[in-house]
């Protein structure tokens, strides 16, 4: 099969981790007789430096013309002082909105080989952590009107939070469909004791639930959810929530797995062209030092094969190779615990080991 992939290496460790993921994709081509071609896209700090814009229209067009987009990470302290609309993060938000990828899926799962790395008590980890946060990605407070005004002699900042029924319904459907393919449990997270948008959210979820009688719906307030994620994470299967709550809860969920460097994500909209990225940031402090963990990006590439290209066998091949390398005891610095006798490797060596373990299933 022929596929064309837009590649955003980005800033910090982005170029290193994406480099390893592309080698893995090339190996898939060789093993399964596919042809992947790549177009580099400038986004984030590097685009600000080169074009004076975190995502020029021509770069966005390359993404829209592709079969899917693979992204490393963007941003860094170098661009901390640039004004809001020009920040590297703005490029990412424009990309998400431009691609229409309203559904962001972030798995929180403990790898058995890394169970000791979770900061939670072993008795909690032993009950199992395997859930997925389905986050609405192109609405809510991120995309409402933003304004800073002068009023009665002081500065006032306003960020508008709005959701339409249709925006809630389409992400709700993704949540229910996802739950249907997993443990058949969905927890809708909102702040309906305070916010109108959350009351609408809750009522749409309950209306949808009638169409999914095989899926069990529960409601949870976001502050309680933040607590439950550390107290009893095994209760969750699918969590569906709005943009900003999902941003915060997905960082918390990644932390309890003990290995944020391992977690991939997918963002999808109405068609199969998706955006795939690890959930960690650009880690500028270790950029260019061959220390980064490429696994989050490599697993994101696997998700691209599975969800956008319908290549489940090829995705399994990558995921099995990652698991095999962990079984063999190889660890990048972020997932190395001192007491286990594991072998520390750098970014490139981790990529090489994964490729060496990839076998045609
Ligand atoms: C994320 C990030 C982004 C977000 C930032 C970089 C704009 O935190 O992907 O979770 O808030 O969505
Ligand atoms: Mg975030």
mmCIF file with all atom_site columns, C-alpha atoms in Angstrom, residues 1-7 9 18 20-40 66-70 298 300-315 317-318 358:
data_model
loop_
_atom_site.group_PDB
_atom_site.id
_atom_site.type_symbol
_atom_site.label_atom_id
_atom_site.label_alt_id
_atom_site.label_comp_id
_atom_site.label_asym_id
_atom_site.label_entity_id
_atom_site.label_seq_id
_atom_site.pdbx_PDB_ins_code
_atom_site.Cartn_x
_atom_site.Cartn_y
_atom_site.Cartn_z
_atom_site.occupancy
_atom_site.B_iso_or_equiv
_atom_site.pdbx_formal_charge
_atom_site.auth_seq_id
_atom_site.auth_comp_id
_atom_site.auth_asym_id
_atom_site.auth_atom_id
_atom_site.pdbx_PDB_model_num
ATOM 1  C CA . UNK A 1 1   ? 0.000  0.000  0.000  1.00 0.00 ? 1   UNK A CA 1
ATOM 2  C CA . UNK A 1 2   ? 1.203  3.540  -0.732 1.00 0.00 ? 2   UNK A CA 1
ATOM 3  C CA . UNK A 1 3   ? 0.832  6.219  1.942  1.00 0.00 ? 3   UNK A CA 1
ATOM 4  C CA . UNK A 1 4   ? 2.036  9.778  2.162  1.00 0.00 ? 4   UNK A CA 1
ATOM 5  C CA . UNK A 1 5   ? 2.961  11.031 5.642  1.00 0.00 ? 5   UNK A CA 1
ATOM 6  C CA . UNK A 1 6   ? 3.517  14.651 6.698  1.00 0.00 ? 6   UNK A CA 1
ATOM 7  C CA . UNK A 1 7   ? 6.320  14.751 9.268  1.00 0.00 ? 7   UNK A CA 1
ATOM 8  C CA . UNK A 1 9   ? 9.944  17.036 13.696 1.00 0.00 ? 9   UNK A CA 1
ATOM 9  C CA . UNK A 1 18  ? 10.835 11.350 14.994 1.00 0.00 ? 18  UNK A CA 1
ATOM 10 C CA . UNK A 1 20  ? 13.775 6.815  15.086 1.00 0.00 ? 20  UNK A CA 1
ATOM 11 C CA . UNK A 1 21  ? 10.037 6.493  14.337 1.00 0.00 ? 21  UNK A CA 1
ATOM 12 C CA . UNK A 1 22  ? 10.689 7.015  10.605 1.00 0.00 ? 22  UNK A CA 1
ATOM 13 C CA . UNK A 1 23  ? 13.290 4.224  10.625 1.00 0.00 ? 23  UNK A CA 1
ATOM 14 C CA . UNK A 1 24  ? 10.659 1.965  12.223 1.00 0.00 ? 24  UNK A CA 1
ATOM 15 C CA . UNK A 1 25  ? 8.144  2.916  9.505  1.00 0.00 ? 25  UNK A CA 1
ATOM 16 C CA . UNK A 1 26  ? 10.756 2.180  6.827  1.00 0.00 ? 26  UNK A CA 1
ATOM 17 C CA . UNK A 1 27  ? 11.267 -1.241 8.368  1.00 0.00 ? 27  UNK A CA 1
ATOM 18 C CA . UNK A 1 28  ? 7.502  -1.845 8.139  1.00 0.00 ? 28  UNK A CA 1
ATOM 19 C CA . UNK A 1 29  ? 7.694  -0.982 4.426  1.00 0.00 ? 29  UNK A CA 1
ATOM 20 C CA . UNK A 1 30  ? 10.472 -3.513 3.923  1.00 0.00 ? 30  UNK A CA 1
ATOM 21 C CA . UNK A 1 31  ? 8.741  -6.266 5.922  1.00 0.00 ? 31  UNK A CA 1
ATOM 22 C CA . UNK A 1 32  ? 5.223  -5.819 4.532  1.00 0.00 ? 32  UNK A CA 1
ATOM 23 C CA . UNK A 1 33  ? 5.882  -4.426 1.083  1.00 0.00 ? 33  UNK A CA 1
ATOM 24 C CA . UNK A 1 34  ? 4.352  -0.978 1.628  1.00 0.00 ? 34  UNK A CA 1
ATOM 25 C CA . UNK A 1 35  ? 5.597  2.342  0.311  1.00 0.00 ? 35  UNK A CA 1
ATOM 26 C CA . UNK A 1 36  ? 5.586  5.323  2.667  1.00 0.00 ? 36  UNK A CA 1
ATOM 27 C CA . UNK A 1 37  ? 6.745  8.723  1.445  1.00 0.00 ? 37  UNK A CA 1
ATOM 28 C CA . UNK A 1 38  ? 7.418  11.656 3.758  1.00 0.00 ? 38  UNK A CA 1
ATOM 29 C CA . UNK A 1 39  ? 7.141  15.429 3.514  1.00 0.00 ? 39  UNK A CA 1
ATOM 30 C CA . UNK A 1 40  ? 8.776  17.586 6.174  1.00 0.00 ? 40  UNK A CA 1
ATOM 31 C CA . UNK A 1 66  ? -1.205 13.940 3.398  1.00 0.00 ? 66  UNK A CA 1
ATOM 32 C CA . UNK A 1 67  ? -2.680 10.602 4.470  1.00 0.00 ? 67  UNK A CA 1
ATOM 33 C CA . UNK A 1 68  ? -1.676 11.362 8.076  1.00 0.00 ? 68  UNK A CA 1
ATOM 34 C CA . UNK A 1 69  ? 0.639  13.501 10.176 1.00 0.00 ? 69  UNK A CA 1
ATOM 35 C CA . UNK A 1 70  ? 3.386  12.349 12.548 1.00 0.00 ? 70  UNK A CA 1
ATOM 36 C CA . UNK A 1 298 ? 7.251  4.961  17.737 1.00 0.00 ? 298 UNK A CA 1
ATOM 37 C CA . UNK A 1 300 ? 2.265  6.870  17.850 1.00 0.00 ? 300 UNK A CA 1
ATOM 38 C CA . UNK A 1 301 ? 3.456  5.674  14.436 1.00 0.00 ? 301 UNK A CA 1
ATOM 39 C CA . UNK A 1 302 ? 1.963  2.266  15.287 1.00 0.00 ? 302 UNK A CA 1
ATOM 40 C CA . UNK A 1 303 ? -1.357 3.953  16.136 1.00 0.00 ? 303 UNK A CA 1
ATOM 41 C CA . UNK A 1 304 ? -1.231 5.697  12.739 1.00 0.00 ? 304 UNK A CA 1
ATOM 42 C CA . UNK A 1 305 ? -0.924 2.330  11.019 1.00 0.00 ? 305 UNK A CA 1
ATOM 43 C CA . UNK A 1 306 ? -3.769 0.874  13.070 1.00 0.00 ? 306 UNK A CA 1
ATOM 44 C CA . UNK A 1 307 ? -6.307 3.724  12.981 1.00 0.00 ? 307 UNK A CA 1
ATOM 45 C CA . UNK A 1 308 ? -5.602 5.669  9.782  1.00 0.00 ? 308 UNK A CA 1
ATOM 46 C CA . UNK A 1 309 ? -4.141 3.020  7.460  1.00 0.00 ? 309 UNK A CA 1
ATOM 47 C CA . UNK A 1 310 ? -6.049 -0.046 8.663  1.00 0.00 ? 310 UNK A CA 1
ATOM 48 C CA . UNK A 1 311 ? -2.778 -1.944 9.157  1.00 0.00 ? 311 UNK A CA 1
ATOM 49 C CA . UNK A 1 312 ? -3.455 -3.781 12.418 1.00 0.00 ? 312 UNK A CA 1
ATOM 50 C CA . UNK A 1 313 ? -0.907 -6.540 11.798 1.00 0.00 ? 313 UNK A CA 1
ATOM 51 C CA . UNK A 1 314 ? 1.832  -3.998 11.101 1.00 0.00 ? 314 UNK A CA 1
ATOM 52 C CA . UNK A 1 315 ? 0.883  -2.038 14.242 1.00 0.00 ? 315 UNK A CA 1
ATOM 53 C CA . UNK A 1 317 ? 4.526  -5.884 14.827 1.00 0.00 ? 317 UNK A CA 1
ATOM 54 C CA . UNK A 1 318 ? 5.797  -2.567 16.224 1.00 0.00 ? 318 UNK A CA 1
ATOM 55 C CA . UNK A 1 358 ? 10.517 -6.380 14.380 1.00 0.00 ? 358 UNK A CA 1
#
